[in-house]
Short mmCIF file of C-alpha atoms in Angstrom, two decimals:
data_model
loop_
_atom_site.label_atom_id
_atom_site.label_comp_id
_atom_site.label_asym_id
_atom_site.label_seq_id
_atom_site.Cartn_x
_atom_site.Cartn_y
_atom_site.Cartn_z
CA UNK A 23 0.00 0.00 0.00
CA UNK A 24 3.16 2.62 0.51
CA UNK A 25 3.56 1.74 -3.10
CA UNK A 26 0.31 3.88 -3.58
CA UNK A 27 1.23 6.77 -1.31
CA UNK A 28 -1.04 5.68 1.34
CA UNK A 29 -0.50 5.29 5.20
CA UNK A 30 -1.40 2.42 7.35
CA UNK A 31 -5.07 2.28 7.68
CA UNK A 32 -5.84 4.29 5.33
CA UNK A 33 -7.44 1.46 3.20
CA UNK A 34 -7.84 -2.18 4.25
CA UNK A 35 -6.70 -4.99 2.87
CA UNK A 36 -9.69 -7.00 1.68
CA UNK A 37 -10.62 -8.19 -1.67
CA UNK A 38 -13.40 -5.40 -2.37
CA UNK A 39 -10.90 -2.65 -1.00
CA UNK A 40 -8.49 -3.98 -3.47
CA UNK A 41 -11.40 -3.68 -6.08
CA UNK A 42 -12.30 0.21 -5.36
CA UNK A 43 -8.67 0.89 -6.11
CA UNK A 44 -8.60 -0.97 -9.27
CA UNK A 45 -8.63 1.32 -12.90
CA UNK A 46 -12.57 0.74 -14.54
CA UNK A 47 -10.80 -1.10 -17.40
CA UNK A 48 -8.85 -3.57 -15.51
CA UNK A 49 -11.65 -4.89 -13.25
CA UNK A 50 -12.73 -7.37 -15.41
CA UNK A 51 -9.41 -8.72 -15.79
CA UNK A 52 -8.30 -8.58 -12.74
CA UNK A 53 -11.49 -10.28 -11.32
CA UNK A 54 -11.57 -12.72 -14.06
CA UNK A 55 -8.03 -14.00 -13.82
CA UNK A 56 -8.54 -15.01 -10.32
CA UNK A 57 -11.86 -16.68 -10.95
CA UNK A 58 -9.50 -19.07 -12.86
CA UNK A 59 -6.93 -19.05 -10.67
CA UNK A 60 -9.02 -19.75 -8.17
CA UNK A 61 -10.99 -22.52 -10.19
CA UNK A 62 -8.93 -23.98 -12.64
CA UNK A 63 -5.41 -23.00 -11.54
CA UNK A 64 -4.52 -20.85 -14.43
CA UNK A 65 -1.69 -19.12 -13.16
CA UNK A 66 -2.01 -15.74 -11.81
CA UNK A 67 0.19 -13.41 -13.50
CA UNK A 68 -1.30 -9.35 -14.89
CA UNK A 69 -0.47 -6.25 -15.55
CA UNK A 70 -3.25 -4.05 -13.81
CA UNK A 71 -3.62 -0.32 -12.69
CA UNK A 72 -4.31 0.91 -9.42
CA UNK A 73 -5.40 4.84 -7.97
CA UNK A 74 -2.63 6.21 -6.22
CA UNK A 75 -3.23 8.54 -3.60
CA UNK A 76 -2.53 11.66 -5.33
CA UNK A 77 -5.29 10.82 -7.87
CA UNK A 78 -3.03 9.35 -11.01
CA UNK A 79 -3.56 5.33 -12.28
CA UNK A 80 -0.39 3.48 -11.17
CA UNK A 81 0.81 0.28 -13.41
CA UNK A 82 1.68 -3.06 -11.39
CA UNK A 83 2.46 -6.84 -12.43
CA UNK A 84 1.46 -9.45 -9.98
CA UNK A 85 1.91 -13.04 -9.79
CA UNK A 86 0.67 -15.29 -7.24
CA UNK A 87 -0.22 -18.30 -6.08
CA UNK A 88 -3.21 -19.38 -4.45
CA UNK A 89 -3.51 -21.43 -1.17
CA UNK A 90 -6.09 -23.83 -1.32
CA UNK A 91 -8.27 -26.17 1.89
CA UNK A 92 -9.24 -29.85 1.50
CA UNK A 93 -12.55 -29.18 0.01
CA UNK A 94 -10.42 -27.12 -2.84
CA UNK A 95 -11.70 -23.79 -2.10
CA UNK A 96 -9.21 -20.71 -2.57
CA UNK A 97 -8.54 -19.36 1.18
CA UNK A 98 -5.41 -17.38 0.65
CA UNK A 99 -3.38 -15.66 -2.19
CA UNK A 100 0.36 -14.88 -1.76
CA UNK A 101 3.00 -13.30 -4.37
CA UNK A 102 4.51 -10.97 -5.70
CA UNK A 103 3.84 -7.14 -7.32
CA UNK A 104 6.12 -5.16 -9.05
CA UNK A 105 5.56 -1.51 -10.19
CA UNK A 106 6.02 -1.48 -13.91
CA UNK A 107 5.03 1.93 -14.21
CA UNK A 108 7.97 3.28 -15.89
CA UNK A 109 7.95 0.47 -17.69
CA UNK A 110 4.61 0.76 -19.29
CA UNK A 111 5.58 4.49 -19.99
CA UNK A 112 8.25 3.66 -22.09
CA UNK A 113 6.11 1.56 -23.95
CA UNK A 114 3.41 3.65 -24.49
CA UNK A 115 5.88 6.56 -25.93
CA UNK A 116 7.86 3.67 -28.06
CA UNK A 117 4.56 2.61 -29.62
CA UNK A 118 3.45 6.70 -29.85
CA UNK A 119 6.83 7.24 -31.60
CA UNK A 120 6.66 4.41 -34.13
CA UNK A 121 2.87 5.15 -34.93
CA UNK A 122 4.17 8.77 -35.85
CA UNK A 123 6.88 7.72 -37.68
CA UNK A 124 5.03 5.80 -39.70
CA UNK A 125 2.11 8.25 -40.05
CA UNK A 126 4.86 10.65 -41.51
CA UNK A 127 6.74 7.97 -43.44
CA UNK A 128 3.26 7.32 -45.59
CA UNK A 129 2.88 10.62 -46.99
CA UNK A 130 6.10 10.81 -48.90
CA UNK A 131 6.01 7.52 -50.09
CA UNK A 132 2.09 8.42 -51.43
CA UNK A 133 3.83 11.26 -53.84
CA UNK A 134 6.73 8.65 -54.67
CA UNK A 135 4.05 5.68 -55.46
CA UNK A 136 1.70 8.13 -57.38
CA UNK A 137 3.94 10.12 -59.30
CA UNK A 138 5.83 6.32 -60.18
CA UNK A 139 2.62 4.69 -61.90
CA UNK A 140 1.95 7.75 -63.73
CA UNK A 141 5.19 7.65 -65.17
CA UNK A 142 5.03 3.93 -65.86
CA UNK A 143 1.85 4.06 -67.63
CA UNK A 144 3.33 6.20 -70.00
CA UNK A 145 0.76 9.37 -68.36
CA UNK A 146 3.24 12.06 -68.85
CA UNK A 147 5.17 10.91 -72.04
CA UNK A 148 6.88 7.75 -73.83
CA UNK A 149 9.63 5.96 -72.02
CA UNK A 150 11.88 3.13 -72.98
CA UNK A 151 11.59 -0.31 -72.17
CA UNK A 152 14.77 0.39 -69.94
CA UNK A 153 13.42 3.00 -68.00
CA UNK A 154 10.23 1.01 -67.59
CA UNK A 155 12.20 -1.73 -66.22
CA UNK A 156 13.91 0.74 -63.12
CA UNK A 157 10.58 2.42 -62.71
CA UNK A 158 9.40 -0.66 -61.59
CA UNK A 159 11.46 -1.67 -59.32
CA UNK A 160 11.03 1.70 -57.76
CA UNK A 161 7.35 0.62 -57.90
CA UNK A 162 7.89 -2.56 -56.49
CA UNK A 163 9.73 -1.62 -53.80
CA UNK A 164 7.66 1.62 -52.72
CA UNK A 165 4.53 -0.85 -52.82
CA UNK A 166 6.99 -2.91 -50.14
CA UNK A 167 7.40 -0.33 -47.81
CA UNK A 168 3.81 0.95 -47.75
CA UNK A 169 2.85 -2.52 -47.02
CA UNK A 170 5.03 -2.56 -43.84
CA UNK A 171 4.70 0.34 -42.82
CA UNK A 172 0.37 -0.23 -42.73
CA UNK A 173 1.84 -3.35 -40.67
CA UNK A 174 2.95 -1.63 -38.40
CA UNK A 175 0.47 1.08 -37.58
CA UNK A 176 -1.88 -2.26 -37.58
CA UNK A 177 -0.01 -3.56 -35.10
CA UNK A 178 0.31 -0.36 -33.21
CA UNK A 179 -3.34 0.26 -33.22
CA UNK A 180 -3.85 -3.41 -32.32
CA UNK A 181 -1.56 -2.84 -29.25
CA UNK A 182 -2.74 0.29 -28.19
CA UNK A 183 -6.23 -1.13 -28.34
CA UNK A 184 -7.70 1.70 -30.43
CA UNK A 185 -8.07 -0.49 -33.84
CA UNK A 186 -11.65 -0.64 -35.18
CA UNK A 187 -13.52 -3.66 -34.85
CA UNK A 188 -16.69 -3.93 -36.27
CA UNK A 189 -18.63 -7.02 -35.33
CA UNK A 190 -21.04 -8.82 -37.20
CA UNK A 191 -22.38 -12.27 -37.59
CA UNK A 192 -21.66 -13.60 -41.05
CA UNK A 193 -21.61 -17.12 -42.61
CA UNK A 194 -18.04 -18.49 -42.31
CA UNK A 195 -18.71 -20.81 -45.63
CA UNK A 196 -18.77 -17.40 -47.68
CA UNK A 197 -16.30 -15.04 -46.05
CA UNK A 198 -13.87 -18.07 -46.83
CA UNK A 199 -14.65 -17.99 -50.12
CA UNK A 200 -14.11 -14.73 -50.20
CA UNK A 201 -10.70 -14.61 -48.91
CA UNK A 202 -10.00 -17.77 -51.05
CA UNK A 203 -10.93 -16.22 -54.44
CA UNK A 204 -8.59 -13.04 -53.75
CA UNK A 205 -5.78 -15.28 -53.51
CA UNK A 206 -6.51 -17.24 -56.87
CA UNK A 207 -3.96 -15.02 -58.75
CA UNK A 208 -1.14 -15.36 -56.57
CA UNK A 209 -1.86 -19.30 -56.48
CA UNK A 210 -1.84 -19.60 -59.74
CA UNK A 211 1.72 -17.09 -60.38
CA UNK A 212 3.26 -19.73 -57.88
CA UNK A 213 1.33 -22.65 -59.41
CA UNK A 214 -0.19 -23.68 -56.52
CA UNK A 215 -3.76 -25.21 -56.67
CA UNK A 216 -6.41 -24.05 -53.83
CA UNK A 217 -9.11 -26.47 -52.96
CA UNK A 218 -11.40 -25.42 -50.24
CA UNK A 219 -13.97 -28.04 -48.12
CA UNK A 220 -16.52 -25.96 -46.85
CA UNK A 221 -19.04 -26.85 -44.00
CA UNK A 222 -21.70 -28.65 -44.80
CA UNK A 223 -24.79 -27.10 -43.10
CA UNK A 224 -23.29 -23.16 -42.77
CA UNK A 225 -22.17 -21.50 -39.28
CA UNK A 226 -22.60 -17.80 -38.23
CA UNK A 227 -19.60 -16.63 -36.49
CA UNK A 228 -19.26 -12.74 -35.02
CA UNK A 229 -16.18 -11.54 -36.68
CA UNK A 230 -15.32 -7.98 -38.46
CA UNK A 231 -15.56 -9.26 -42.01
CA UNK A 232 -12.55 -7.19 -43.27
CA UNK A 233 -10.38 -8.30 -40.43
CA UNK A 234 -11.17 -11.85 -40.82
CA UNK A 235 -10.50 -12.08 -44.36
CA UNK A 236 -7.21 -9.95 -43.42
CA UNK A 237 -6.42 -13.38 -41.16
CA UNK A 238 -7.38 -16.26 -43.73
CA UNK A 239 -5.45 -13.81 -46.43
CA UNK A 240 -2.40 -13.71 -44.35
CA UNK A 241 -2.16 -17.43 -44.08
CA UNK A 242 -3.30 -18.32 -47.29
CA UNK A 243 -0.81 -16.16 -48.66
CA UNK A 244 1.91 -17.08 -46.61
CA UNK A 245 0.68 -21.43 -47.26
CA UNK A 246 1.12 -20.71 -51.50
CA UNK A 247 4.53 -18.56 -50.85
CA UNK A 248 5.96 -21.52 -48.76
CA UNK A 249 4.93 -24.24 -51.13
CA UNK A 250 6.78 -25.79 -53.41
CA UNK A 251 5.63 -24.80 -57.14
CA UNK A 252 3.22 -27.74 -58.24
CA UNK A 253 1.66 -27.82 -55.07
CA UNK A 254 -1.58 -27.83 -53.30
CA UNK A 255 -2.94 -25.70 -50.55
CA UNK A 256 -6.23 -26.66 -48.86
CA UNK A 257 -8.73 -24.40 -46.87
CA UNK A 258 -11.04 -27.15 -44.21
CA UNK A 259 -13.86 -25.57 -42.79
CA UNK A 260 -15.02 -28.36 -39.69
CA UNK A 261 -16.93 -27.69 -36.37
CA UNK A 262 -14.92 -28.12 -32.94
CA UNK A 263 -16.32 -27.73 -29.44
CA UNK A 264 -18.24 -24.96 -29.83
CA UNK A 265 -15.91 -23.48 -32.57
CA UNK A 266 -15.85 -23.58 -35.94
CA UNK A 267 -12.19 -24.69 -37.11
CA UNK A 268 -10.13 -22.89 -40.07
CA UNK A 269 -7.64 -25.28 -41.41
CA UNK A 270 -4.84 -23.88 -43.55
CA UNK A 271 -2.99 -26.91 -44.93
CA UNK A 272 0.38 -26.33 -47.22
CA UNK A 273 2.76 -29.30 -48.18
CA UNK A 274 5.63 -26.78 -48.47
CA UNK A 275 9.00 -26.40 -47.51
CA UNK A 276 7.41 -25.98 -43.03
CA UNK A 277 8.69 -23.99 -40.31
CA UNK A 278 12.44 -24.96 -38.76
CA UNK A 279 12.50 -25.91 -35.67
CA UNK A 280 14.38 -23.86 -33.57
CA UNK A 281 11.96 -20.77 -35.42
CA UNK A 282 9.19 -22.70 -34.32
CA UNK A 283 8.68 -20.57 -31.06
CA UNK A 284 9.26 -17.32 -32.55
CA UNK A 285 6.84 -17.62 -35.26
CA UNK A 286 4.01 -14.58 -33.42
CA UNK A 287 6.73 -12.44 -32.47
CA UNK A 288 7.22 -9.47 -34.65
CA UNK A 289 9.93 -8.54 -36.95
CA UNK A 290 10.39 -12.38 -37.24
CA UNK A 291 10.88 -14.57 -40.53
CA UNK A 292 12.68 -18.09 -40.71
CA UNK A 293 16.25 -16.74 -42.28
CA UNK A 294 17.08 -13.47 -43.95
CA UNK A 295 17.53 -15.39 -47.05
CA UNK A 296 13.98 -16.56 -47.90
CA UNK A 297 13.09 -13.60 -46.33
CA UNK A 298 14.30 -11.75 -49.37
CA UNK A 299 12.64 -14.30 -51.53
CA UNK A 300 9.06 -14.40 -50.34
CA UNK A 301 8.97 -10.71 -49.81
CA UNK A 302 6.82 -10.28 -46.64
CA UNK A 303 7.28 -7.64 -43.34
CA UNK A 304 8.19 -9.92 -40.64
CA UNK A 305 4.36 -8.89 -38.62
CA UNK A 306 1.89 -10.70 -40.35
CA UNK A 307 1.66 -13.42 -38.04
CA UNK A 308 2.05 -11.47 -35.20
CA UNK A 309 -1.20 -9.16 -36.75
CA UNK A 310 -2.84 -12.09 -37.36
CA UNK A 311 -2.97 -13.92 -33.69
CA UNK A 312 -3.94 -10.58 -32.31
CA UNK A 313 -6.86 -10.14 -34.40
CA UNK A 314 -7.93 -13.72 -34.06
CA UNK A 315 -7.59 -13.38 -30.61
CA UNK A 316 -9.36 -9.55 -30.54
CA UNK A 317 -12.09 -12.17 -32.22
CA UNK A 318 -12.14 -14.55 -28.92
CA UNK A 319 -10.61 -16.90 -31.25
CA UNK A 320 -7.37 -19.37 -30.79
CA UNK A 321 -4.56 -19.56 -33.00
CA UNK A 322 -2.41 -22.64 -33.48
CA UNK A 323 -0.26 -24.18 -35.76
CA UNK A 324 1.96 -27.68 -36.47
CA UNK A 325 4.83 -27.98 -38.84
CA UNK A 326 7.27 -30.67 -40.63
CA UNK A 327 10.41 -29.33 -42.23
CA UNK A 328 9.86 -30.30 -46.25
CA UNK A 329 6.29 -31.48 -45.16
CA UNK A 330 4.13 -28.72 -44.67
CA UNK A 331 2.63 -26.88 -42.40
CA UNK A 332 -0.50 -26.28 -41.06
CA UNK A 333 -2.56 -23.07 -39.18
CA UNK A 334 -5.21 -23.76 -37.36
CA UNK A 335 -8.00 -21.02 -36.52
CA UNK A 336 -10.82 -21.29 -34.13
CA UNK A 337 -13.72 -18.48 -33.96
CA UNK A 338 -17.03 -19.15 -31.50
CA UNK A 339 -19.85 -20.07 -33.92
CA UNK A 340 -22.72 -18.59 -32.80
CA UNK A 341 -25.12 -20.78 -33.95
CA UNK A 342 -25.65 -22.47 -37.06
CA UNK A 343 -27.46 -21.21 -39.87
CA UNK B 7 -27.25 17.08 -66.02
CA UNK B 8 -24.34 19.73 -65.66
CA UNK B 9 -20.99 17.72 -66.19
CA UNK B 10 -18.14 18.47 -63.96
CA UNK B 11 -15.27 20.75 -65.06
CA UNK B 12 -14.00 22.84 -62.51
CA UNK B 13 -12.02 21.31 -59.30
CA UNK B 14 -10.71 22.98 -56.50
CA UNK B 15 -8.29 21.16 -54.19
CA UNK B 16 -6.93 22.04 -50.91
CA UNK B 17 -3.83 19.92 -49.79
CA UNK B 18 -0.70 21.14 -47.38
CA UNK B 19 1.22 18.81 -48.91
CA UNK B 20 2.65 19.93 -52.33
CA UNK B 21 3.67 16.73 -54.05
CA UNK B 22 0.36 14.70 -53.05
CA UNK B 23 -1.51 18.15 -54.56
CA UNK B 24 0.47 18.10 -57.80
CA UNK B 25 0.07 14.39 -58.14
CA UNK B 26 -3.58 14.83 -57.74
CA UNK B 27 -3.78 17.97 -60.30
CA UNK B 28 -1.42 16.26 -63.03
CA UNK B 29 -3.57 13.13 -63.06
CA UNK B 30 -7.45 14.68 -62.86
CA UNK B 31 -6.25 16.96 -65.63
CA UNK B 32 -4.40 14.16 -67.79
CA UNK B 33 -6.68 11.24 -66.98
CA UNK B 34 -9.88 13.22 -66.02
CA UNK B 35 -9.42 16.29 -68.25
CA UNK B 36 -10.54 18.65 -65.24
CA UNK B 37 -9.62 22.32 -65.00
CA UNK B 38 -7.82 21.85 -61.52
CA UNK B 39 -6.74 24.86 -58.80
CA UNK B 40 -4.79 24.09 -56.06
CA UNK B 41 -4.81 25.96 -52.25
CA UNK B 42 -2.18 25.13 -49.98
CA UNK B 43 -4.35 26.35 -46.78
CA UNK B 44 -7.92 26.81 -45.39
CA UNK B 45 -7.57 30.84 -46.10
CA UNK B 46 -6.64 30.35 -49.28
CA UNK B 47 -10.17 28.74 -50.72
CA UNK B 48 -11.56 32.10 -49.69
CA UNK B 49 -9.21 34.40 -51.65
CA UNK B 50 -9.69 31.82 -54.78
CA UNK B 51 -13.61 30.83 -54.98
CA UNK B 52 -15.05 33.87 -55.99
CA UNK B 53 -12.36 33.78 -58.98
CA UNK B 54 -12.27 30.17 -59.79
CA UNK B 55 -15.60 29.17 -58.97
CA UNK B 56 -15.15 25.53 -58.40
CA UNK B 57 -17.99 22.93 -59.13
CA UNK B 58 -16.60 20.37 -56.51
CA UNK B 59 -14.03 21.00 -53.75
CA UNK B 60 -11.73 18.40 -52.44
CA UNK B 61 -10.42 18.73 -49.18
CA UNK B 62 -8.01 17.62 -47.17
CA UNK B 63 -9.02 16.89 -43.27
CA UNK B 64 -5.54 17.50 -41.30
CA UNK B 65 -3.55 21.20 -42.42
CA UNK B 66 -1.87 23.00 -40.06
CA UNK B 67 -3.85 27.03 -39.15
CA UNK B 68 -7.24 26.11 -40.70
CA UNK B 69 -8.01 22.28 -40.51
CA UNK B 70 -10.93 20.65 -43.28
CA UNK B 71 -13.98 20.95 -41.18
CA UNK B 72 -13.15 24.22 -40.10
CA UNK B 73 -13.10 25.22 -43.56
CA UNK B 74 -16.04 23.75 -44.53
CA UNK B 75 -17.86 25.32 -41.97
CA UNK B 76 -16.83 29.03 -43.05
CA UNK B 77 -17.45 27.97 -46.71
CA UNK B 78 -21.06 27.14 -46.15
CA UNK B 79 -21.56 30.37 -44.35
CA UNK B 80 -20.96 32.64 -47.68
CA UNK B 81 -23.03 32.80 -50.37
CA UNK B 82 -20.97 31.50 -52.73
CA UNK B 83 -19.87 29.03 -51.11
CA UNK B 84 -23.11 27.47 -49.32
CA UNK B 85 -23.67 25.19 -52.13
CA UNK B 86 -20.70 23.49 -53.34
CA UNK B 87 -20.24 19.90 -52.81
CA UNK B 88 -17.37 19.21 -50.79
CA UNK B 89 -15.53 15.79 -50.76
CA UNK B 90 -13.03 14.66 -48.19
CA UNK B 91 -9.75 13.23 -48.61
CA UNK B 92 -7.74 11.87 -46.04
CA UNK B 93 -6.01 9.02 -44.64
CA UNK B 94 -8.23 9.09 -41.46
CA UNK B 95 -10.97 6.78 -42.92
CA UNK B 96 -12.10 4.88 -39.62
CA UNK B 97 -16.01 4.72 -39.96
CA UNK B 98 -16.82 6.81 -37.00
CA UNK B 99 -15.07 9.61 -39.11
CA UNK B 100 -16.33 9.15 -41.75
CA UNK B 101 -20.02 9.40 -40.41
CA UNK B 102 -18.46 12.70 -38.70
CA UNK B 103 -17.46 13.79 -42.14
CA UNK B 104 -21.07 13.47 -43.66
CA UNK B 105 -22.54 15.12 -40.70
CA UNK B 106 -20.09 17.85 -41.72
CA UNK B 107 -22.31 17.81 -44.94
CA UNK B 108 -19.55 16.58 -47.18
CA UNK B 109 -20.81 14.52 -50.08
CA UNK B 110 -18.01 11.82 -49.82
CA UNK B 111 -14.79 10.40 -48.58
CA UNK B 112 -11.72 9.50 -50.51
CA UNK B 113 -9.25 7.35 -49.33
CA UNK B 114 -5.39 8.75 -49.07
CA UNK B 115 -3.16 7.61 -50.36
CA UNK B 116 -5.49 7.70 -53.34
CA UNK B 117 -4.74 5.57 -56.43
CA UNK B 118 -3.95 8.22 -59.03
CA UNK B 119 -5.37 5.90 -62.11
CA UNK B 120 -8.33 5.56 -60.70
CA UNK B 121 -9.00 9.24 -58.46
CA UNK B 122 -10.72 10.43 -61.78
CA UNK B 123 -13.24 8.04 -62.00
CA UNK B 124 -14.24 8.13 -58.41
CA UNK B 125 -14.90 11.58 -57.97
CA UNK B 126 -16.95 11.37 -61.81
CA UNK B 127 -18.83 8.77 -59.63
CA UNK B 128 -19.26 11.15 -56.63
CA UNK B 129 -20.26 14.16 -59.12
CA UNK B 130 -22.77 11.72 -60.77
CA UNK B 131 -24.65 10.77 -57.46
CA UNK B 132 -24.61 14.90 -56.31
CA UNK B 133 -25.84 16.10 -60.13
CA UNK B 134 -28.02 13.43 -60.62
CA UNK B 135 -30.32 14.45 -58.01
CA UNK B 136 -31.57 17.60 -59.52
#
């Protein structure tokens, strides 16, 4: 309680006084990650903010472990809490910096972009089949960096908490096909066949179309860049506890081993050398678990090197249709 | 129905501006002015007399809305359709936008190929109702 400005009695030490302290947007948290401590023995580990005497929202971590009597209810909780407020500072500003950095890297590479197709089309005058080759590679790699750098204020808004979700319920069958039909062209430059298995009697899901499709397009994408030319990618729709299951399936090159635990983190890719050749931003993956789980859905994956690999999303259906 | 000749665009930013006048004049075969600021739609309308005004949202001194506002309040401005363009496109803004009074929303970074045919599309819905 010193850790909060505030002197010996001041406030007790019970679980509601505990409560009264607690930030409006953390209750629920806070409160629901003991429930399954308490319950299920999930362990007990948060970042939370508390009211500090002086009237400002202090950040803590706490992890803890319950104490339990013979007839398994929760009697006692002991651990430990750390003030992370400085902590959480820094990150805020880090995040604030690289959202305005890349807020003020788009707008100069909007003139570069623009002015580059007109050029390439020809818009303002003839060019040669020379300088139509450089211009696009200029292209190319302008489209490159706008792509990462809409990654990353993604990923910023998705940390921050302030990216728009819109939900909906929608049938999963056709959102799939959606997302499977815009990657048709990229399939077939790789020569990679698609063949989707769709549910059977239809499920409504509540998703944000657009981000959803963002999630299957990500790892469709990614299952045709890893394949081996020839190959086949397929999309399984099924129906798991409750959820309705995503399968992404590739029989490409897979994910190496010791990469295998990175794969969510950001700025990540197997080796800088495919890297290079497949072209991505190092976040998609780490965008994509956050939406699904934004969604209340799970994310998983399993992977043989020179086998394949396959992603695994689960979304709550909501009933089926 | 009247067809659309006359564009005004304000835009800070002086390459995304140019961009957007060489292509609605090449592609679209507008007659495009340009204002770098808020103040400067009010020096140039009376002149110009733009059927459509595109606007940017974020400018430093006098932001879009504000503009929009003090357009609508002169008489020769009150009736010009105003479209906004602007990266922030998140759709509580844009509903903010259209209780502004602005006809439409374009995207930025606009595709320059293809910023012709949208706002002929925008025009079309706005002249079509007379």
């Amino acid at each position: 309680m010193t850790l909060l400005g505030y002197k010996g009695k001041e406030i007790g030490h019970e679980v509601a006084d505990f409560k009264r302290l607690l930030h409006l947007d953390d209750v629920d948290l806070v409160m629901s990650a003991i429930n399954r401590h308490a319950s299920q023995k999930i362990p007990y580990d948060i970042d939370y903010r508390l009211k500090h005497k002086d009237g400002h929202y202090h950040w803590f971590h706490s992890n803890g472990q319950g104490l339990w009597d013979q007839e398994g209810k929760l009697i006692q909780m002991s651990g430990f809490i750390t003030d992370i407020h400085q902590h959480k500072e820094i990150e805020r500003l880090k995040d604030e910096f690289i959202a305005n950095v890349s807020h003020e890297l788009r707008t100069p590479l909007t003139s570069i972009r623009g002015s580059l197709s007109l050029i390439s089309l020809g818009t303002a005058g003839r060019i040669t089949p020379k300088t139509k080759e450089l211009i696009d590679i200029a292209q190319k790699n302008a489209e490159r960096l706008i792509l990462l750098i809409n990654d990353m204020l993604d990923l910023e808004k998705l940390t921050s908490g302030t990216m728009d979700f819109h939900f909906e319920e929608v049938l999963v069958n056709g959102l799939t096909k959606h997302a499977v039909n815009a990657n048709l062209k990229l399939a077939k430059k790789h020569q990679i066949a698609i063949t989707p298995r769709y549910l059977e009697q239809d499920a409504i899901i509540k998703v944000d179309k657009a981000r959803f499709i963002q999630v299957l397009d990500n790892l469709l994408s990614n299952a045709i860049k890893f394949s081996y030319s020839g190959g086949l990618v397929e999309v399984i729709l099924s129906r798991y506890r409750g959820f309705v299951r995503i399968m992404v399936v590739d029989r490409g090159i897979g994910i190496p081993k010791d990469f295998r635990p990175k794969i969510f983190q950001k700025f990540t890719q197997a080796d800088a050398s495919s890297s290079r050749q497949k072209a991505g931003t190092g976040l998609g993956l780490t965008i994509t678990k956050q939406i699904v789980e934004y969604m209340n859905g799970k994310i998983s994956f399993k992977s043989q090197v020179n086998k394949g690999t396959t992603f695994c999303v689960d979304i709550p259906e909501v009933r089926a249709a | 129905m009247k067809s659309l000749k006359r564009i005004l665009y304000v835009e800070d930013d002086q390459d995304i501006s140019s961009i957007a006048k060489f292509t609605l004049e090449t592609i679209g075969g507008f007659e495009v002015d340009i204002c770098h600021s808020g103040k400067e739609v009010f020096e140039k309308i009376s002149e110009f007399k733009p059927q459509l005004i595109l606007l940017d949202v974020m400018m430093p001194d006098m932001d879009g809305p504000t503009t929009l506002r003090k357009l609508r309040a002169l008489p020769e401005g009150k009736d010009i359709p105003v479209v906004f363009v602007t990266a922030r496109i998140q759709s509580h803004q844009i509903e903010e936008y259209q209780e502004f009074g602005a006809l439409g929303t374009i995207a930025k970074p606009f595709d320059p190929l293809t910023l012709s045919t949208e706002i002929e599309k925008l025009w079309m819905s706005y002249a079509g109702r007379f």
